[in-house]
Amino acid sequence: MKAIIPVAGIGTRLQPLTNKVPKVLINVAGRPMLFHLIDELVKNGKIDAVILVVGYLGDQIISAVNNEYADSGVKFEFTEQKEMLGLGHAVYHAKEFAKDEPVIIILGDTIFEFDLNAMLSCPTSAIGVKDVEDTSRFGIVESKDGLITKMIEKPAPGVTISKSAIAGIYFIKEGRRLFEAIEYLMYNNIRTKNEYQLTDALMKLVEDGVKMSPFEIENWFDCGKPETLLSTNNYLLNRDHNIEGEYLSVNSKFIEPVYIGNNCKIVDSTIGPNVVITDGVTIKNSTIKNSLICEDSEIENAELDGVALGIGESITGKHENVMKADEIITKF
Ligand code: UTP
């Protein structure tokens, strides 16, 4: 089975964190978010080839994946989306890779807990869904008798077809027809919100008589926004908390769950709960909770709660619910 993972996007909602690192390589609970996803595919055993559609800071993704999964037994390929023309357009770059076979498509900035084997044994194509309150931010599906009848990408406020949101994982048995449907959108310049949407291509398949079922995803963690990035971080830390690297701690207190990477120095500080500190971070005389601290940053005389600190940044003083990198502070 082949998998397509689009990871070309700029990650504007996570700026300035994404100024130096692509969104999918941001560390969540001790591991880049993309690795949480690929780990599941590798573990599954049925996926033998994966293509990543790269774009923004794509070289970093290519070398990270090649290093991490060199001995995984899964073959990795990469293709470049040069213009961000939407998810349908990104997926289209995998046409040659997929050939006429069934494919799994998974968005690179989401982490899932669900039974992939159950999805792969669906008799029809299947789209991962989960009920949401605010339907205007998602692709929404309507179904009848176990089959999808309608899909709308980010419906306008007041337009409600259901609460069932497309969670970013798709199992498409009719691979060739999917690429034809995307081609149809591109040839006829059919865009929604100025992009060639995967949802629109899938809707065309439904209209053309392809059977698709909604498949309930147990847990779906969107990592694409500051508040969901930190809540996903907290959830995964609480799930897998005994993960840590080699670091130096002097006169410091740790309140679990906490993840600390390699080569960190922590002096006279209280860390936790729900804190991820990645490699090479120095912390002195500070209190940190509910925060994500990226590589090589320095924290001194600080009190942080709900802070995402970018690579190589310095911070002092009291901060709540902010993302900080390149001297920009964005409240969320
Ligand atoms: P998003 O819609 O979250 O876009 O894409 P984004 O660029 O990552 O983030 P924002 O909206 O600017 O904050 C969901 C997934 O689809 C990929 C993204 O890389 C992400 O993994 N994608 C999206 C592409 O590969 N190409 C596209 O043209 C659009």
CSV table of C-alpha atoms and ligand atoms in Angstrom, one decimal:
chain,number,residue,atom,x,y,z
A,1,MET,CA,0.0,0.0,0.0
A,2,LYS,CA,1.2,3.5,-0.9
A,3,ALA,CA,0.8,6.7,1.2
A,4,ILE,CA,0.9,10.3,0.2
A,5,ILE,CA,1.7,12.9,2.8
A,6,PRO,CA,1.4,16.6,1.7
A,7,VAL,CA,3.8,18.8,3.8
A,8,ALA,CA,4.5,21.7,1.4
A,9,GLY,CA,2.5,24.4,3.2
A,10,ILE,CA,4.0,27.5,4.7
A,11,GLY,CA,2.3,27.2,8.1
A,12,THR,CA,1.4,30.8,8.4
A,13,ARG,CA,-0.8,30.2,11.4
A,14,LEU,CA,2.2,29.0,13.4
A,15,GLN,CA,4.4,31.9,12.4
A,16,PRO,CA,6.8,33.1,13.7
A,17,LEU,CA,7.6,29.5,14.9
A,18,THR,CA,7.7,28.4,11.3
A,19,ASN,CA,10.1,31.1,10.2
A,20,LYS,CA,13.1,28.8,10.5
A,21,VAL,CA,11.6,25.3,10.6
A,22,PRO,CA,8.8,23.7,8.6
A,23,LYS,CA,5.6,23.2,10.6
A,24,VAL,CA,5.7,19.4,10.4
A,25,LEU,CA,9.2,19.4,12.0
A,26,ILE,CA,8.1,21.3,15.1
A,27,ASN,CA,8.6,19.1,18.1
A,28,VAL,CA,5.5,17.8,19.8
A,29,ALA,CA,5.9,15.8,23.0
A,30,GLY,CA,9.6,15.1,22.2
A,31,ARG,CA,9.3,14.2,18.5
A,32,PRO,CA,8.7,16.2,15.3
A,33,MET,CA,5.0,16.1,14.6
A,34,LEU,CA,5.6,14.4,11.2
A,35,PHE,CA,7.5,11.5,12.9
A,36,HIS,CA,4.5,10.8,15.2
A,37,LEU,CA,2.5,10.2,12.0
A,38,ILE,CA,5.2,8.3,10.0
A,39,ASP,CA,5.9,6.1,13.1
A,40,GLU,CA,2.3,4.8,12.9
A,41,LEU,CA,2.6,4.1,9.1
A,42,VAL,CA,5.8,2.2,9.6
A,43,LYS,CA,4.5,0.2,12.6
A,44,ASN,CA,1.4,-0.8,10.6
A,45,GLY,CA,3.4,-2.9,8.2
A,46,LYS,CA,1.1,-2.7,5.3
A,47,ILE,CA,2.5,0.6,4.0
A,48,ASP,CA,5.6,-0.1,1.8
A,49,ALA,CA,6.1,3.2,0.1
A,50,VAL,CA,5.5,6.8,1.1
A,51,ILE,CA,5.7,10.0,-0.9
A,52,LEU,CA,6.0,13.4,0.8
A,53,VAL,CA,5.0,16.4,-1.2
A,54,VAL,CA,7.4,19.1,-0.1
A,55,GLY,CA,7.6,22.8,-0.7
A,56,TYR,CA,8.4,25.4,2.0
A,57,LEU,CA,11.7,24.5,3.7
A,58,GLY,CA,11.4,21.1,2.0
A,59,ASP,CA,15.2,20.3,2.2
A,60,GLN,CA,14.9,20.1,6.0
A,61,ILE,CA,12.0,17.6,5.7
A,62,ILE,CA,13.9,15.5,3.1
A,63,SER,CA,17.0,15.2,5.3
A,64,ALA,CA,15.1,14.6,8.5
A,65,VAL,CA,13.0,11.8,7.0
A,66,ASN,CA,15.9,10.2,5.2
A,67,ASN,CA,17.9,10.2,8.4
A,68,GLU,CA,15.2,8.9,10.7
A,69,TYR,CA,13.7,6.2,8.5
A,70,ALA,CA,16.7,4.9,6.6
A,71,ASP,CA,16.4,1.4,8.1
A,72,SER,CA,12.6,1.4,8.5
A,73,GLY,CA,11.9,-1.0,5.6
A,74,VAL,CA,9.6,1.6,4.0
A,75,LYS,CA,10.6,3.4,0.8
A,76,PHE,CA,10.4,7.2,0.9
A,77,GLU,CA,10.2,9.4,-2.1
A,78,PHE,CA,9.8,13.2,-2.4
A,79,THR,CA,8.2,15.5,-4.9
A,80,GLU,CA,8.1,19.3,-4.9
A,81,GLN,CA,5.1,21.4,-5.1
A,82,LYS,CA,6.5,24.7,-6.3
A,83,GLU,CA,3.3,26.8,-5.9
A,84,MET,CA,0.9,26.4,-3.0
A,85,LEU,CA,-2.3,26.0,-5.0
A,86,GLY,CA,-4.1,23.8,-2.5
A,87,LEU,CA,-4.3,20.3,-1.2
A,88,GLY,CA,-5.8,18.8,-4.4
A,89,HIS,CA,-2.9,20.3,-6.3
A,90,ALA,CA,-0.4,19.0,-3.8
A,91,VAL,CA,-1.8,15.5,-4.0
A,92,TYR,CA,-1.7,15.6,-7.8
A,93,HIS,CA,2.2,15.7,-7.6
A,94,ALA,CA,2.0,12.1,-6.5
A,95,LYS,CA,0.3,10.9,-9.7
A,96,GLU,CA,3.3,9.0,-11.1
A,97,PHE,CA,4.1,7.5,-7.7
A,98,ALA,CA,0.6,6.2,-7.1
A,99,LYS,CA,0.0,4.8,-10.6
A,100,ASP,CA,-3.4,3.2,-10.6
A,101,GLU,CA,-3.2,1.7,-7.1
A,102,PRO,CA,-5.3,2.5,-4.0
A,103,VAL,CA,-3.7,5.2,-1.9
A,104,ILE,CA,-3.8,6.5,1.6
A,105,ILE,CA,-3.5,10.3,1.9
A,106,ILE,CA,-2.6,11.8,5.3
A,107,LEU,CA,-2.0,15.5,6.1
A,108,GLY,CA,1.4,15.9,7.6
A,109,ASP,CA,0.4,18.3,10.3
A,110,THR,CA,-2.1,16.0,12.1
A,111,ILE,CA,-1.6,13.3,14.6
A,112,PHE,CA,-4.1,10.5,14.9
A,113,GLU,CA,-5.2,7.7,17.2
A,114,PHE,CA,-7.3,5.3,15.2
A,115,ASP,CA,-7.4,1.7,13.8
A,116,LEU,CA,-5.7,2.1,10.4
A,117,ASN,CA,-6.3,-1.6,9.6
A,118,ALA,CA,-10.0,-1.2,10.1
A,119,MET,CA,-10.0,1.7,7.7
A,120,LEU,CA,-8.0,-0.3,5.1
A,121,SER,CA,-10.5,-3.1,5.3
A,122,CYS,CA,-13.4,-0.9,4.4
A,123,PRO,CA,-15.2,-2.3,1.3
A,124,THR,CA,-15.3,1.2,-0.2
A,125,SER,CA,-13.1,4.2,-0.2
A,126,ALA,CA,-13.2,5.9,3.2
A,127,ILE,CA,-12.7,9.4,4.6
A,128,GLY,CA,-11.6,9.9,8.2
A,129,VAL,CA,-14.2,12.1,10.0
A,130,LYS,CA,-14.8,13.5,13.5
A,131,ASP,CA,-17.6,15.6,14.8
A,132,VAL,CA,-16.7,19.2,15.5
A,133,GLU,CA,-18.6,22.2,16.9
A,134,ASP,CA,-17.2,24.9,14.5
A,135,THR,CA,-17.9,23.5,11.1
A,136,SER,CA,-16.7,26.7,9.2
A,137,ARG,CA,-13.0,25.8,9.6
A,138,PHE,CA,-13.2,22.3,8.0
A,139,GLY,CA,-14.3,20.2,5.1
A,140,ILE,CA,-17.7,18.8,6.1
A,141,VAL,CA,-19.4,15.6,4.9
A,142,GLU,CA,-23.0,14.6,4.8
A,143,SER,CA,-23.8,10.9,4.6
A,144,LYS,CA,-26.8,8.6,4.1
A,145,ASP,CA,-27.0,4.9,4.8
A,146,GLY,CA,-23.3,4.7,5.5
A,147,LEU,CA,-22.2,6.4,2.3
A,148,ILE,CA,-21.1,10.0,1.7
A,149,THR,CA,-23.5,12.1,-0.3
A,150,LYS,CA,-22.0,15.5,-0.1
A,151,MET,CA,-18.8,17.3,0.9
A,152,ILE,CA,-18.3,21.1,1.3
A,153,GLU,CA,-14.9,22.7,2.0
A,154,LYS,CA,-15.2,25.2,4.9
A,155,PRO,CA,-19.0,26.0,4.7
A,156,ALA,CA,-20.0,29.6,5.1
A,157,PRO,CA,-21.3,30.5,8.6
A,158,GLY,CA,-25.0,29.4,8.8
A,159,VAL,CA,-24.6,26.6,6.1
A,160,THR,CA,-24.8,23.4,8.1
A,161,ILE,CA,-24.9,20.0,6.4
A,162,SER,CA,-23.6,18.1,9.4
A,163,LYS,CA,-21.0,18.3,12.2
A,164,SER,CA,-18.9,15.6,10.6
A,165,ALA,CA,-15.5,17.1,9.7
A,166,ILE,CA,-12.9,15.7,7.3
A,167,ALA,CA,-10.0,14.9,9.6
A,168,GLY,CA,-7.2,14.7,7.1
A,169,ILE,CA,-6.9,11.0,6.4
A,170,TYR,CA,-8.3,9.4,3.3
A,171,PHE,CA,-8.2,5.8,1.9
A,172,ILE,CA,-9.0,6.0,-1.8
A,173,LYS,CA,-9.4,2.8,-3.7
A,174,GLU,CA,-9.9,4.5,-7.0
A,175,GLY,CA,-6.5,6.1,-7.2
A,176,ARG,CA,-6.6,6.7,-11.0
A,177,ARG,CA,-10.0,8.3,-10.8
A,178,LEU,CA,-8.9,10.6,-8.0
A,179,PHE,CA,-6.1,12.0,-10.1
A,180,GLU,CA,-8.5,12.4,-13.1
A,181,ALA,CA,-10.9,14.3,-10.8
A,182,ILE,CA,-8.1,16.7,-9.7
A,183,GLU,CA,-7.0,17.1,-13.3
A,184,TYR,CA,-10.6,18.0,-14.2
A,185,LEU,CA,-10.5,20.8,-11.5
A,186,MET,CA,-7.2,22.1,-12.8
A,187,TYR,CA,-8.1,22.0,-16.5
A,188,ASN,CA,-11.4,23.8,-15.8
A,189,ASN,CA,-9.8,26.1,-13.2
A,190,ILE,CA,-12.3,25.1,-10.6
A,191,ARG,CA,-11.1,26.6,-7.3
A,192,THR,CA,-12.6,27.1,-3.9
A,193,LYS,CA,-11.1,29.9,-1.8
A,194,ASN,CA,-8.7,30.2,-4.7
A,195,GLU,CA,-7.2,26.7,-4.3
A,196,TYR,CA,-7.7,23.3,-6.0
A,197,GLN,CA,-9.3,21.5,-3.1
A,198,LEU,CA,-9.0,17.8,-2.5
A,199,THR,CA,-12.5,18.0,-1.1
A,200,ASP,CA,-13.8,19.2,-4.4
A,201,ALA,CA,-12.1,16.4,-6.3
A,202,LEU,CA,-13.5,13.8,-3.9
A,203,MET,CA,-17.0,15.4,-4.3
A,204,LYS,CA,-16.6,15.0,-8.0
A,205,LEU,CA,-15.9,11.3,-7.5
A,206,VAL,CA,-19.0,10.9,-5.4
A,207,GLU,CA,-21.1,12.7,-8.1
A,208,ASP,CA,-19.6,10.3,-10.6
A,209,GLY,CA,-20.8,7.3,-8.6
A,210,VAL,CA,-17.7,6.3,-6.6
A,211,LYS,CA,-18.8,4.9,-3.2
A,212,MET,CA,-17.2,6.5,-0.2
A,213,SER,CA,-17.8,5.9,3.5
A,214,PRO,CA,-17.2,8.1,6.5
A,215,PHE,CA,-14.8,6.5,8.9
A,216,GLU,CA,-14.9,7.7,12.5
A,217,ILE,CA,-11.5,8.7,13.8
A,218,GLU,CA,-11.1,8.2,17.5
A,219,ASN,CA,-8.7,11.0,18.3
A,220,TRP,CA,-7.5,13.6,15.9
A,221,PHE,CA,-5.0,16.3,16.9
A,222,ASP,CA,-4.7,19.2,14.7
A,223,CYS,CA,-1.2,20.8,15.3
A,224,GLY,CA,-1.6,23.7,12.9
A,225,LYS,CA,-2.6,26.4,15.3
A,226,PRO,CA,-0.9,27.7,18.5
A,227,GLU,CA,-3.5,26.6,20.9
A,228,THR,CA,-4.0,23.2,19.3
A,229,LEU,CA,-0.3,22.7,19.1
A,230,LEU,CA,0.1,23.2,22.8
A,231,SER,CA,-3.0,21.1,23.7
A,232,THR,CA,-1.7,18.3,21.5
A,233,ASN,CA,1.6,18.6,23.2
A,234,ASN,CA,0.0,18.3,26.7
A,235,TYR,CA,-2.2,15.3,25.6
A,236,LEU,CA,0.8,13.3,24.2
A,237,LEU,CA,3.0,14.2,27.1
A,238,ASN,CA,0.4,12.9,29.5
A,239,ARG,CA,0.0,9.7,27.3
A,240,ASP,CA,3.7,8.9,26.9
A,241,HIS,CA,5.4,10.8,29.7
A,242,ASN,CA,8.6,8.9,30.5
A,243,ILE,CA,10.6,10.2,27.6
A,244,GLU,CA,13.8,12.2,28.1
A,245,GLY,CA,17.3,12.8,26.8
A,246,GLU,CA,20.6,13.4,28.6
A,247,TYR,CA,20.7,16.8,30.3
A,248,LEU,CA,22.3,18.6,33.3
A,249,SER,CA,20.0,19.6,36.2
A,250,VAL,CA,21.2,21.7,39.2
A,251,ASN,CA,18.9,22.5,42.1
A,252,SER,CA,15.8,22.2,39.9
A,253,LYS,CA,12.4,20.6,40.4
A,254,PHE,CA,10.4,18.7,37.7
A,255,ILE,CA,6.6,18.3,37.8
A,256,GLU,CA,5.5,15.5,35.4
A,257,PRO,CA,4.7,15.2,32.6
A,258,VAL,CA,7.9,16.8,31.2
A,259,TYR,CA,10.1,16.0,28.2
A,260,ILE,CA,13.7,17.2,28.2
A,261,GLY,CA,16.0,16.7,25.2
A,262,ASN,CA,19.8,16.2,25.0
A,263,ASN,CA,22.4,18.7,26.1
A,264,CYS,CA,20.1,21.0,28.1
A,265,LYS,CA,21.2,22.8,31.2
A,266,ILE,CA,18.6,23.5,33.8
A,267,VAL,CA,19.6,25.5,36.9
A,268,ASP,CA,17.5,26.8,39.9
A,269,SER,CA,14.3,26.2,38.0
A,270,THR,CA,10.9,24.6,38.3
A,271,ILE,CA,9.8,22.8,35.1
A,272,GLY,CA,6.3,21.4,34.5
A,273,PRO,CA,3.7,20.2,34.2
A,274,ASN,CA,3.2,19.8,30.4
A,275,VAL,CA,6.5,21.1,29.2
A,276,VAL,CA,8.7,20.1,26.3
A,277,ILE,CA,12.2,21.3,26.2
A,278,THR,CA,14.1,20.2,23.0
A,279,ASP,CA,17.9,19.9,22.6
A,280,GLY,CA,20.5,22.4,23.6
A,281,VAL,CA,18.3,24.6,25.8
A,282,THR,CA,19.6,26.6,28.8
A,283,ILE,CA,17.3,27.6,31.6
A,284,LYS,CA,18.3,29.5,34.7
A,285,ASN,CA,16.2,30.7,37.6
A,286,SER,CA,12.8,30.2,35.9
A,287,THR,CA,9.4,28.6,36.2
A,288,ILE,CA,7.9,27.0,33.1
A,289,LYS,CA,4.6,25.2,32.6
A,290,ASN,CA,2.3,24.2,29.6
A,291,SER,CA,5.0,25.3,27.1
A,292,LEU,CA,7.0,24.2,24.1
A,293,ILE,CA,10.6,25.3,24.1
A,294,CYS,CA,12.4,24.8,20.8
A,295,GLU,CA,16.1,24.0,20.2
A,296,ASP,CA,19.0,26.1,21.5
A,297,SER,CA,16.9,28.8,23.2
A,298,GLU,CA,17.9,30.5,26.4
A,299,ILE,CA,15.6,31.3,29.3
A,300,GLU,CA,16.6,33.3,32.3
A,301,ASN,CA,14.7,34.9,35.2
A,302,ALA,CA,11.4,34.0,33.4
A,303,GLU,CA,7.9,32.8,34.3
A,304,LEU,CA,6.3,31.1,31.3
A,305,ASP,CA,2.8,29.5,31.0
A,306,GLY,CA,1.5,28.6,27.6
A,307,VAL,CA,4.5,29.8,25.6
A,308,ALA,CA,5.8,28.4,22.4
A,309,LEU,CA,9.4,29.6,22.1
A,310,GLY,CA,11.1,29.3,18.7
A,311,ILE,CA,14.6,28.0,17.8
A,312,GLY,CA,17.5,29.9,19.3
A,313,GLU,CA,15.4,32.5,21.0
A,314,SER,CA,16.0,34.2,24.4
A,315,ILE,CA,13.4,35.1,26.9
A,316,THR,CA,13.2,36.7,30.3
A,317,GLY,CA,10.3,38.0,32.4
A,318,LYS,CA,6.7,36.9,32.7
A,319,HIS,CA,4.8,35.6,29.6
A,320,GLU,CA,1.4,33.8,29.2
A,321,ASN,CA,-0.1,32.4,26.0
A,322,VAL,CA,2.4,33.7,23.5
A,323,MET,CA,4.5,32.4,20.6
A,324,LYS,CA,7.9,33.9,20.5
A,325,ALA,CA,10.6,33.9,17.8
A,326,ASP,CA,12.6,36.5,16.0
A,327,GLU,CA,11.5,39.0,18.7
A,328,ILE,CA,7.9,38.9,17.6
A,329,ILE,CA,5.3,38.1,20.3
A,330,THR,CA,1.9,37.0,19.1
A,331,LYS,CA,-0.9,36.5,21.7
A,332,PHE,CA,-3.2,33.5,21.2
B,1,UTP,P1,-2.9,23.8,5.8
B,1,UTP,O1,-4.2,24.1,5.2
B,1,UTP,O2,-2.8,23.7,7.3
B,1,UTP,O3,-1.8,24.8,5.3
B,1,UTP,O4,-2.5,22.4,5.1
B,1,UTP,P2,-0.4,25.2,5.9
B,1,UTP,O5,0.4,26.0,4.9
B,1,UTP,O6,0.3,24.0,6.4
B,1,UTP,O7,-0.7,26.1,7.1
B,1,UTP,P3,-1.4,27.6,7.2
B,1,UTP,O8,-2.8,27.4,6.7
B,1,UTP,O9,-0.5,28.5,6.3
B,1,UTP,O10,-1.3,28.0,8.6
B,1,UTP,C1,-2.7,21.1,5.6
B,1,UTP,C2,-1.6,20.2,5.1
B,1,UTP,O11,-1.6,20.2,3.7
B,1,UTP,C3,-0.3,20.6,3.2
B,1,UTP,C4,0.3,21.4,4.4
B,1,UTP,O12,1.7,21.3,4.3
B,1,UTP,C5,-0.2,20.7,5.6
B,1,UTP,O13,0.5,19.5,5.9
B,1,UTP,N1,-0.5,21.5,2.0
B,1,UTP,C6,-1.5,22.4,2.0
B,1,UTP,C7,0.3,21.3,0.9
B,1,UTP,O14,1.2,20.4,0.9
B,1,UTP,N2,0.1,22.1,-0.2
B,1,UTP,C8,-0.9,23.0,-0.3
B,1,UTP,O15,-1.0,23.7,-1.3
B,1,UTP,C9,-1.7,23.2,0.8
